[in-house]
XYZ file of C-alpha atoms in Angstrom:
556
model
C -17.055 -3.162 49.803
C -20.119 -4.241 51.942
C -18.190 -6.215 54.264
C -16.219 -2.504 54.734
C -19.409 -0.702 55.078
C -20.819 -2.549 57.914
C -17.272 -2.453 59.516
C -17.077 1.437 59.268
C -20.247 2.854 60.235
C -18.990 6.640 61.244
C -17.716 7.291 58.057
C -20.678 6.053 56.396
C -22.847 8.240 58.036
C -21.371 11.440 56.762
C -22.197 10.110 53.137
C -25.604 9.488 51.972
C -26.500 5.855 52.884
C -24.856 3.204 50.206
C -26.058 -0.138 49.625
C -25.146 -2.758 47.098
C -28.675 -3.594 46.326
C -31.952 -1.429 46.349
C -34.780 -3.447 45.983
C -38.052 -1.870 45.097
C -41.232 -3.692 47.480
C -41.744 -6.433 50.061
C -44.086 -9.036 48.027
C -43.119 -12.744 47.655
C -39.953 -11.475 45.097
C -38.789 -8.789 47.085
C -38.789 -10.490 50.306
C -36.792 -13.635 48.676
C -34.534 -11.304 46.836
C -33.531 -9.680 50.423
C -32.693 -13.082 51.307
C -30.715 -14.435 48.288
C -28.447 -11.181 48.707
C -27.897 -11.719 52.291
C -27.128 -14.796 51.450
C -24.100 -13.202 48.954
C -22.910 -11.088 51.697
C -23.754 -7.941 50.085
C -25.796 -4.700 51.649
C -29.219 -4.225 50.455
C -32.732 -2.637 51.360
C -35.920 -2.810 50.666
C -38.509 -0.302 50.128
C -42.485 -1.610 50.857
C -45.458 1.508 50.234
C -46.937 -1.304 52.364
C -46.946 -1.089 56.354
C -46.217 -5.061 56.111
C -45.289 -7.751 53.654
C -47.052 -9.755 51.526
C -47.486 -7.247 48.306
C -50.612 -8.446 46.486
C -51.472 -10.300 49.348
C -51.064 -6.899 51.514
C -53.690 -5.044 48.958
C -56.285 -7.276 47.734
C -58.363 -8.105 51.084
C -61.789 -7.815 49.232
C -64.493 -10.307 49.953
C -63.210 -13.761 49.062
C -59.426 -13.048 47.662
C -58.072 -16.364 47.104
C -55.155 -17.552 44.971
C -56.180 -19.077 42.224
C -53.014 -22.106 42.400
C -53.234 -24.600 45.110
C -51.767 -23.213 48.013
C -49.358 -26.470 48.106
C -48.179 -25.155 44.922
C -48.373 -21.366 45.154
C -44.969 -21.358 47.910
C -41.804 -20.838 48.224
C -39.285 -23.858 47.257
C -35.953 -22.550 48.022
C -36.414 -23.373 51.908
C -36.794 -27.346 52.611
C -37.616 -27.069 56.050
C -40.296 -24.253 54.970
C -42.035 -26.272 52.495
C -42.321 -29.221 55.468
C -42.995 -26.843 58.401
C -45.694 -24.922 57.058
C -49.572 -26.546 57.094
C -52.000 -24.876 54.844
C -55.608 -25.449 55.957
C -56.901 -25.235 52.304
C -57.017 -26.260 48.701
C -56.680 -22.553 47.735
C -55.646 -20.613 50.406
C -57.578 -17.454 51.962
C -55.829 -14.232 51.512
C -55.674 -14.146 55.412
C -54.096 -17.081 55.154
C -51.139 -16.159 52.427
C -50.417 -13.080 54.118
C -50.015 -15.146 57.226
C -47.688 -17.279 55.489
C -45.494 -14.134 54.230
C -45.402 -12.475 57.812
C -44.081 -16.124 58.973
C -41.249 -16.176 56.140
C -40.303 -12.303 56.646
C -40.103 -13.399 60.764
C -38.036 -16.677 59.837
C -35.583 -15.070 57.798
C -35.442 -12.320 59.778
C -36.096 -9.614 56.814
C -37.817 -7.191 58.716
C -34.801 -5.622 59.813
C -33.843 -4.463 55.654
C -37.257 -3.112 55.313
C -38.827 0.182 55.488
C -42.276 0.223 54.951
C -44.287 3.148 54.476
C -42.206 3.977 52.161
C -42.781 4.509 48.198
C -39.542 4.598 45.703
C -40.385 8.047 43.962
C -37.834 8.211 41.448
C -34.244 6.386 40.835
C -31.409 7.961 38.629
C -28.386 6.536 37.132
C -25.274 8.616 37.322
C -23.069 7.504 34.181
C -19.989 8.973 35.494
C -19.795 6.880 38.836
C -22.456 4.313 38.041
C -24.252 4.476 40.802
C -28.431 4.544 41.236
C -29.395 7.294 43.272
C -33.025 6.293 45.141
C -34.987 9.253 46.462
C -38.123 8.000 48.673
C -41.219 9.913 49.319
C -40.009 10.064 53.071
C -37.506 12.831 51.046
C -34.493 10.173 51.685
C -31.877 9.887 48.964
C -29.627 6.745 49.201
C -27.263 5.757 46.439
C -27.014 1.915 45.234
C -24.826 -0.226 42.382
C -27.612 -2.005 41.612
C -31.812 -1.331 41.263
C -34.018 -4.343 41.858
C -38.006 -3.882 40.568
C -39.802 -6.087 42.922
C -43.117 -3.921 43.021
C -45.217 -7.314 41.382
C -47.487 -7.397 38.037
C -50.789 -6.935 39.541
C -50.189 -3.705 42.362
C -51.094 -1.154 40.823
C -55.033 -0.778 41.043
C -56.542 1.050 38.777
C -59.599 3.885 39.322
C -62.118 3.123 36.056
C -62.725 6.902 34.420
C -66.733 7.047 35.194
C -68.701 10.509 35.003
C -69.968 11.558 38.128
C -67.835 8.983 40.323
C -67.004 11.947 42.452
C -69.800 13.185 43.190
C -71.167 9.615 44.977
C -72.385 10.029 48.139
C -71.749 6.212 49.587
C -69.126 4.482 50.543
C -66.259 3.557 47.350
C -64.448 0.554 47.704
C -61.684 -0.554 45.137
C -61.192 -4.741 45.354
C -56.945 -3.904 44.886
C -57.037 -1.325 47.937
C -59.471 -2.749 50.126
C -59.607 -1.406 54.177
C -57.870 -3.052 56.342
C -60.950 -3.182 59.026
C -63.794 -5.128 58.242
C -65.925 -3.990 55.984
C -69.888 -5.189 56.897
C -72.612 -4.622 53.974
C -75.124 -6.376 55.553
C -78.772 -4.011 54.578
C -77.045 -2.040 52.194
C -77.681 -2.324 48.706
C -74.318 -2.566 46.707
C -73.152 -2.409 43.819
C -70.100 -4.359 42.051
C -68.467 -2.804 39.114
C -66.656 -5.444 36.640
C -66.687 -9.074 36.740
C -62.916 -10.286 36.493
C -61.280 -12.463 38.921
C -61.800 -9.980 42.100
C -65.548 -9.472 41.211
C -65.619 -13.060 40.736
C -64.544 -13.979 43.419
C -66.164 -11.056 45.843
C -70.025 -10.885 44.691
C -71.014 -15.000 46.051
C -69.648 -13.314 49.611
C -71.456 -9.856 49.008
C -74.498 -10.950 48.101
C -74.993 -13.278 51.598
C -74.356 -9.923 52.841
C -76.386 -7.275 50.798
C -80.377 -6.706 51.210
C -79.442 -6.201 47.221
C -76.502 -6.461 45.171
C -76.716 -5.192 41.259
C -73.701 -6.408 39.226
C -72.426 -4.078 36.513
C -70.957 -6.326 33.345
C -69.141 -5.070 30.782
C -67.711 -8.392 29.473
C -68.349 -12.113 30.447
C -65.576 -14.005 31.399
C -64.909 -17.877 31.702
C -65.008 -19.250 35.146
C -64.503 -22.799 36.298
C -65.704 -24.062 40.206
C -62.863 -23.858 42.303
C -64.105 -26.969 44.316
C -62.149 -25.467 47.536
C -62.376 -27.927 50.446
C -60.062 -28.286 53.815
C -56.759 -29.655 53.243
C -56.689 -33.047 55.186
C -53.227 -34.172 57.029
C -52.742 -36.780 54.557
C -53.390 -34.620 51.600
C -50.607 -32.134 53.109
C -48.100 -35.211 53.832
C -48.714 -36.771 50.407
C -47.780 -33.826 48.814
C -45.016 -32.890 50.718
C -43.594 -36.573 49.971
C -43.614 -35.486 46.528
C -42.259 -32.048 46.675
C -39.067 -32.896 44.864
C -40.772 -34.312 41.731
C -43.688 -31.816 41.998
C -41.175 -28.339 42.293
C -38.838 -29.878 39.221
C -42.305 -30.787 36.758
C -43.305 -26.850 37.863
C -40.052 -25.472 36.966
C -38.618 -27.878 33.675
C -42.052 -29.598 32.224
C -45.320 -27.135 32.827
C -46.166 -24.333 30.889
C -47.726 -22.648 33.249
C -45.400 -23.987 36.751
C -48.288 -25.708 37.950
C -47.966 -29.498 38.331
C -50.872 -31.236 36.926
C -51.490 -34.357 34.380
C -50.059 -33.618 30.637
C -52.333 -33.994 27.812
C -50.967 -36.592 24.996
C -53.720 -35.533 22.319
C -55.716 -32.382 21.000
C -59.157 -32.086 21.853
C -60.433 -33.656 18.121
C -58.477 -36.494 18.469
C -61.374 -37.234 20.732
C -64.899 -38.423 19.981
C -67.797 -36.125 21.475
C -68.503 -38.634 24.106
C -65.110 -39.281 25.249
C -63.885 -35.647 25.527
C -67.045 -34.567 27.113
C -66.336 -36.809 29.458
C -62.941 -35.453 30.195
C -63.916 -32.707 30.225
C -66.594 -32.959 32.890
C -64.059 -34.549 34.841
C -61.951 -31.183 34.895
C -65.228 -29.443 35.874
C -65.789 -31.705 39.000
C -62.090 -31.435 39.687
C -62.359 -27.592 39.644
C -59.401 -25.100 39.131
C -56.882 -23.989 36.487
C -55.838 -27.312 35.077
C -59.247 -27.436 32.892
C -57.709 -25.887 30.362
C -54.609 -28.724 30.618
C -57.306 -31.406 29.383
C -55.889 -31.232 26.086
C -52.648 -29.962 24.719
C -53.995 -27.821 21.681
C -56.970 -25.298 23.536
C -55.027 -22.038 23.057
C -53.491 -23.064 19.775
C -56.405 -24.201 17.727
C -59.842 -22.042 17.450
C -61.869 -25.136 16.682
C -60.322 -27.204 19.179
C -60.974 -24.499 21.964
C -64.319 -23.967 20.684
C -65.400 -27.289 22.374
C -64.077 -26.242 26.009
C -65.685 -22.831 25.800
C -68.897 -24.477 24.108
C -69.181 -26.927 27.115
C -68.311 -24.146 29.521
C -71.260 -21.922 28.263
C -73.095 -25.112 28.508
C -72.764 -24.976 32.361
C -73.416 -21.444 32.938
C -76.881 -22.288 31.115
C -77.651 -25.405 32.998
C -76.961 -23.193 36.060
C -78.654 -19.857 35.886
C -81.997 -20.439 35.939
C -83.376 -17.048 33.767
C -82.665 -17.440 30.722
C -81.664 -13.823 29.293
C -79.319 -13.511 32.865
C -77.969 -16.855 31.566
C -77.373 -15.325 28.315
C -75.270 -12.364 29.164
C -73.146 -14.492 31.258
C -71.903 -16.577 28.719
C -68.384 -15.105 27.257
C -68.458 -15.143 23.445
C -66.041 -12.519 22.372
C -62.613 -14.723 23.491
C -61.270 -17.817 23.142
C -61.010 -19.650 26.259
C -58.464 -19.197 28.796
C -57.178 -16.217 26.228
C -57.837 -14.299 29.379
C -56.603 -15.110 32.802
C -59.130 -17.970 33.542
C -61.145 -17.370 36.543
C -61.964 -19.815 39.557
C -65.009 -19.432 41.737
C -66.844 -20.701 44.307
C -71.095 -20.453 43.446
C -70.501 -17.194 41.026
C -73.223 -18.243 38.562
C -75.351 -19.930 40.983
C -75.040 -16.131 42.846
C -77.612 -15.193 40.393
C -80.467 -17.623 40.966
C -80.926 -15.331 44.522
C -83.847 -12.959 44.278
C -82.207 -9.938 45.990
C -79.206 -10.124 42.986
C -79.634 -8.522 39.755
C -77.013 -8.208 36.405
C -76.780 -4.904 34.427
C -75.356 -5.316 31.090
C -73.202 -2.229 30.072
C -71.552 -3.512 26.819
C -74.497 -2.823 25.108
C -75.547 0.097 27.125
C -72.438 1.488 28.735
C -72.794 3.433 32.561
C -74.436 7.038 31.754
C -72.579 8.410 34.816
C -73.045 7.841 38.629
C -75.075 9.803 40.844
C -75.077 10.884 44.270
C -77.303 7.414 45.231
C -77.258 5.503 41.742
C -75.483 4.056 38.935
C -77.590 5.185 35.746
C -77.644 2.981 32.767
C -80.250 3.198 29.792
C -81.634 5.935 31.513
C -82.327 3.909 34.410
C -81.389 4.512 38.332
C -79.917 1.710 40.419
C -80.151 2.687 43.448
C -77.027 1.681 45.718
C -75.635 2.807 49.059
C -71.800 1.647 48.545
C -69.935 0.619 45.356
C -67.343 -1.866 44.813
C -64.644 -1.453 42.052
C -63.531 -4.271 40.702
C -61.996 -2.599 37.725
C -58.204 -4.369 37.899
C -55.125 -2.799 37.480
C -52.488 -1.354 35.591
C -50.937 -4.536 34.731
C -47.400 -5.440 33.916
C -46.177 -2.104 33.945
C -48.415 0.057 35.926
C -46.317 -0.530 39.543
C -42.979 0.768 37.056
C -44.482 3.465 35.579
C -45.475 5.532 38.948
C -41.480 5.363 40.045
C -39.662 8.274 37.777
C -36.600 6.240 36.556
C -33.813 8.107 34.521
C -30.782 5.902 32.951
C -28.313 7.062 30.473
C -28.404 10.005 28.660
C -31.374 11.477 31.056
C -33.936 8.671 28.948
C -36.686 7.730 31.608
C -38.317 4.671 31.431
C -41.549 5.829 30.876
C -40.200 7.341 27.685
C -38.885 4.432 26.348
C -41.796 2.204 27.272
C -44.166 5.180 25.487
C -45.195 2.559 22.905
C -45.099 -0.693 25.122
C -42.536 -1.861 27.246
C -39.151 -3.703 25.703
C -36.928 -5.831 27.602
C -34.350 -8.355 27.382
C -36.020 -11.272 28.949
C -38.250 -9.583 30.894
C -35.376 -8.326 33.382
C -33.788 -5.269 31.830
C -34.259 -2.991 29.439
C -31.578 -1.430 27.112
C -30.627 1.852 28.242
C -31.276 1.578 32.097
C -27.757 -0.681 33.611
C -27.697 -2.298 36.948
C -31.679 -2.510 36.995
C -33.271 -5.584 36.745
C -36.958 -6.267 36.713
C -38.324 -9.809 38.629
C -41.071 -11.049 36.187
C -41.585 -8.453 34.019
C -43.106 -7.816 30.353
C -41.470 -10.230 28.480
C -41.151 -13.119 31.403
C -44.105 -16.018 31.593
C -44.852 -13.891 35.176
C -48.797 -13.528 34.953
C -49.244 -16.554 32.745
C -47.489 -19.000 35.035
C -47.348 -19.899 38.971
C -45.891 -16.362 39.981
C -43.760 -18.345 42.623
C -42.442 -20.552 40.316
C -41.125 -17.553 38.007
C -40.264 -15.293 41.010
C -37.795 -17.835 42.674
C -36.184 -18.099 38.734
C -35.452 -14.298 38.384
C -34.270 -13.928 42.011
C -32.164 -16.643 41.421
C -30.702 -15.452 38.243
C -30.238 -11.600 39.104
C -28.514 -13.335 42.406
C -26.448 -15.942 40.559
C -25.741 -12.658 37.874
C -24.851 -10.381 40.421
C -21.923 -12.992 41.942
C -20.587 -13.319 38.572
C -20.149 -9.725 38.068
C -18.981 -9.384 41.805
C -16.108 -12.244 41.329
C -14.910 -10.503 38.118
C -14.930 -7.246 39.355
C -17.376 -5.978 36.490
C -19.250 -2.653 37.346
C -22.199 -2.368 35.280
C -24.149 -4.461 33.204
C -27.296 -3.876 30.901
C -29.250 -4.941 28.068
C -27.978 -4.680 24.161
C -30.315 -3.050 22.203
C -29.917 -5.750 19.386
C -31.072 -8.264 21.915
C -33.693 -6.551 23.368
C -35.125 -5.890 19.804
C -34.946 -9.512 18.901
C -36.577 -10.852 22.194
C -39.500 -7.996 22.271
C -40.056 -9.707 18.255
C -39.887 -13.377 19.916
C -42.276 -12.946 22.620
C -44.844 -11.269 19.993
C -44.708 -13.877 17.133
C -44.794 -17.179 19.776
C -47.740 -14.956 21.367
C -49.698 -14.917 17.436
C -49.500 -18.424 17.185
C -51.650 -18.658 19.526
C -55.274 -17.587 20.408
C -53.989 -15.305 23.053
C -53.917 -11.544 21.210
C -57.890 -12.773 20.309
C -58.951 -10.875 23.708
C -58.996 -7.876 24.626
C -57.327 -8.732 27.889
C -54.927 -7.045 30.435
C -52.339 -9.174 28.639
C -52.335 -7.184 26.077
C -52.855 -4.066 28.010
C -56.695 -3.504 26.572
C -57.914 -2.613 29.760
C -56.165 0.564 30.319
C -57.740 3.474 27.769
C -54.695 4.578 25.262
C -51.852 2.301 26.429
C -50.141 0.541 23.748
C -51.432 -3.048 22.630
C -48.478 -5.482 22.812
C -48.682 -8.867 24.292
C -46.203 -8.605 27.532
C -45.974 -12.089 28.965
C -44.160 -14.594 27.153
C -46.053 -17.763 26.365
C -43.629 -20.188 25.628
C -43.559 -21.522 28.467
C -41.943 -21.286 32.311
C -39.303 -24.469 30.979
C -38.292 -23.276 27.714
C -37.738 -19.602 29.408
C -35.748 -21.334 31.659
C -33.668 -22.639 29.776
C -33.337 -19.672 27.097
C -32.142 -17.490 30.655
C -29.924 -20.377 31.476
C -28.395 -20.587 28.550
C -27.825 -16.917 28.463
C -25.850 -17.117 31.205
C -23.789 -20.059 30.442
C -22.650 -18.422 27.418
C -21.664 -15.425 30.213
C -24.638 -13.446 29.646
C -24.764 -12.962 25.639
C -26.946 -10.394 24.774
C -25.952 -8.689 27.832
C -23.333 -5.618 27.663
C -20.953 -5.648 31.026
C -18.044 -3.376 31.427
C -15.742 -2.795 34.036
C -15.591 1.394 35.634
C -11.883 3.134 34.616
C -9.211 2.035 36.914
C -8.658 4.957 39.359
C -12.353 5.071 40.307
C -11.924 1.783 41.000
C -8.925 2.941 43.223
C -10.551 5.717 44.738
C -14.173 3.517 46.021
C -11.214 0.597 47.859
């Protein structure tokens, strides 16, 4: 059929457009999905709200965005020459520098060219009697597809905190997900920061060089380890790229997480206190994400993780030099790493400088915001611009703004009322020929997201041939299987310390949406396998039917 529809333009054009493949945004998963299918000879397009590629990367452009994997890590495998052609200049790469990287993969692929950007997916319906997708954009386009692709990424979809009197602010707002693309100067001004997860973690060291004074609004104290960033050297880069074989396979078969790093053999009290202090100060002067792979028991055991977020507080006390500031900077109502641990460069040290002051709004929450002032207590801090650093919708937020109808005129929204349920984290029961790349249910968020990316493009690719070679028309989740795996992912999830936090894991951080754990935590090689198995056993848990025979007739 595609190889048709190129062939026979005219008569295309009097029907509304057709593809084989829709794929829903331009990030590191849509862009490789556009390539896989090109690769499979079939027709497909993407739509990017974007004006450019890069998704996440395209967004977040606040002060200091980094990734927090090692840039030599967080890329794309499937291209050898890629991996070798490509020189990163850092340990953790500069947002500059990944979106960089994705404009030089979209140009060396040639993807542009099955883009449109601009261009937001406002709803997609499934039409049961020809199943087909129809995809209306906000450009008022409606083009039909077989098959629905959600590439639109677990972290896009910023999200506005509800504060009284926001509004009515007379400065400048500035949200650390939907930052301008000009530069953005606060030199003088006196700013504040609102929320202290990764992008206020990462932003306030770089604001407050700029600000005459910058007051930092805390609602809860999260765990941050020193990133210890430093220029990539040549050698570093060729040593690594030596290795790529050995590193990509311990990412995708051995890690948890799809990072490659040393295993732990032992739990933290098989130490003495000496011994694992020492290890663990070793982690600390290494900086970075594997701190919490020092031993292999941290987010199973509350005692055990106890001594990493006891030596952790530790730190933040040996560096901030007032004592109370020190205090309230310490986490103490989360395990460790129960949240998305955070990576810095000088956050604590931030507040040793005289022109930077922390607000503590746990125990007195914002009053509202006036035309000049945050007001806490009673109190009026005075700012001139504000920066929200108040996170997103996660997991499901980026789905949940597209209207999607399947069978029986059920939208997804609807069935994800009380938390979303899938079958693996790439469809959900009800909804055929759409597939989801690391959604609720998938490691996604708690693993390298290139690692898991490249795995679900691969297997919605490798899916799509097999349904293609036996001439099956539509394929979607069983509701058996869906209930089963929604159960898996939440009892591996309460054996550990994860559901402890009230994190955007577990969807806490968004007022009235359902708690349920949506990662899966069992790890990027165990999913793996569980998907590969699937699909050996041609796609249990899976429903796929062929369309009657004279439709069949009728589309040759």
């Amino acid at each position: 059929m595609s190889a048709m529809m190129s062939a026979m333009p005219s008569a295309a054009a009097k029907l509304p457009e057709a593809y084989d493949v829709v794929v829903v945004g331009a990030g590191f998963a849509g862009m490789y999905m556009l390539h896989r299918l090109r690769g499979q000879g079939m027709t497909a397009r993407v739509y990017e709200q974007g004006s450019g590629v890069g998704g996440t990367w395209y967004w977040n452009r606040y002060p200091g965005a980094r990734c927090d994997v090692e840039s030599m890590q967080y890329s794309y495998s499937f291209s050898e020459e890629l991996q070798q052609e490509w020189d990163w200049s850092e340990r953790y790469a500069p947002q500059p520098e990944i979106l960089k990287y994705a404009n030089h993969v979209a140009d060396r692929f040639d993807l542009r060219r099955d883009i449109q950007f601009d261009t937001c997916v406002d709803r997609a319906e499934f039409d049961e009697a020809t199943s087909l997708w129809s995809v209306t954009t906000s450009d008022g386009k409606t083009v039909s597809a077989k098959f629905v692709v959600l590439a639109t990424g677990c972290l896009s979809n910023a999200r506005m905190p509800d504060i009284k009197g926001l509004d009515r602010f007379t400065g400048k707002v500035y949200h650390t997900g939907h930052w301008p693309h000009e530069e953005v100067n606060f030199t003088g001004q006196r700013i504040g920061v609102i929320g202290t997860g990764s992008s206020g973690i990462q932003s306030v060291p770089v604001i407050a060089e700029q600000a005459s004074h910058l007051t930092v609004f805390q609602r809860t104290a999260n765990f941050s380890i020193p990133a210890r960033n430093a220029p990539l050297t040549e050698q570093e880069r060729q040593k690594f790229r030596a290795n790529y074989p050995e590193i990509r396979r311990f990412a995708r078969e051995v890690a948890k997480n799809g990072i490659y790093t040393e295993m732990p053999d032992r739990g933290a009290l098989d130490d003495g206190d000496n011994e694992r202090r020492a290890k663990y100060e070793a982690r600390w002067n290494h900086g970075g994400l594997t701190f919490m792979s020092v031993y292999n028991n941290l987010a199973l055991d509350k005692t055990a993780n106890d001594t990493a977020a006891n030596f952790v507080r530790e730190k933040i006390a040996g560096i901030v030099k007032d004592p109370e500031t020190a205090k309230l900077l310490q986490p103490n109502n989360h395990p460790i790493g129960s949240k998305r641990i955070c990576i810095d460069t000088d956050y604590f040290a931030t507040f040793n400088r005289p022109n930077v002051t922390l607000v503590d709004i746990k125990s007195n929450p914002i009053e509202e915001i006036t035309e000049n002032a945050v007001r806490v207590a009673g109190k009026n801090y005075e700012v001139d611009a504000l920066v929200l650093a108040t996170g997103f919708d996660a997991m499901t937020g980026s789905v949940a703004k597209i209207d999607i109808k399947g069978c029986d005129g059920q939208t997804l929204n609807q069935k994800w009322a009380a938390g979303p349920r899938t079958y693996l984290g790439l469809m959900s029961a009800g909804f055929p020929n759409l597939f989801i790349v690391t959604g609720p249910g998938s490691p996604s968020v708690l693993s390298n997201m290139i690692v898991s990316i490249e795995q679900h493009v691969d297997w919605i690719t490798d899916c799509l041939a097999y349904m293609r070679d036996r001439g099956l028309d539509t394929m979607e989740a069983a509701t058996e299987a869906e209930d089963k795996w929604v159960a898996h992912v939440n009892e591996v999830a309460y054996t550990t310390l994860y559901p402890q936090a009230n994190s955007w894991y577990m969807g806490a951080n968004v007022p009235g949406k359902p708690r349920i754990f949506m990662p899966y935590i069992g790890g990027v090689g165990p999913y793996r396998q569980i998907c590969n198995d699937v699909a050996a056993k041609g796609y249990q848990g899976f429903v796929m039917e062929r369309a009657e025979a004279p439709r069949k007739a009728a589309a040759s």
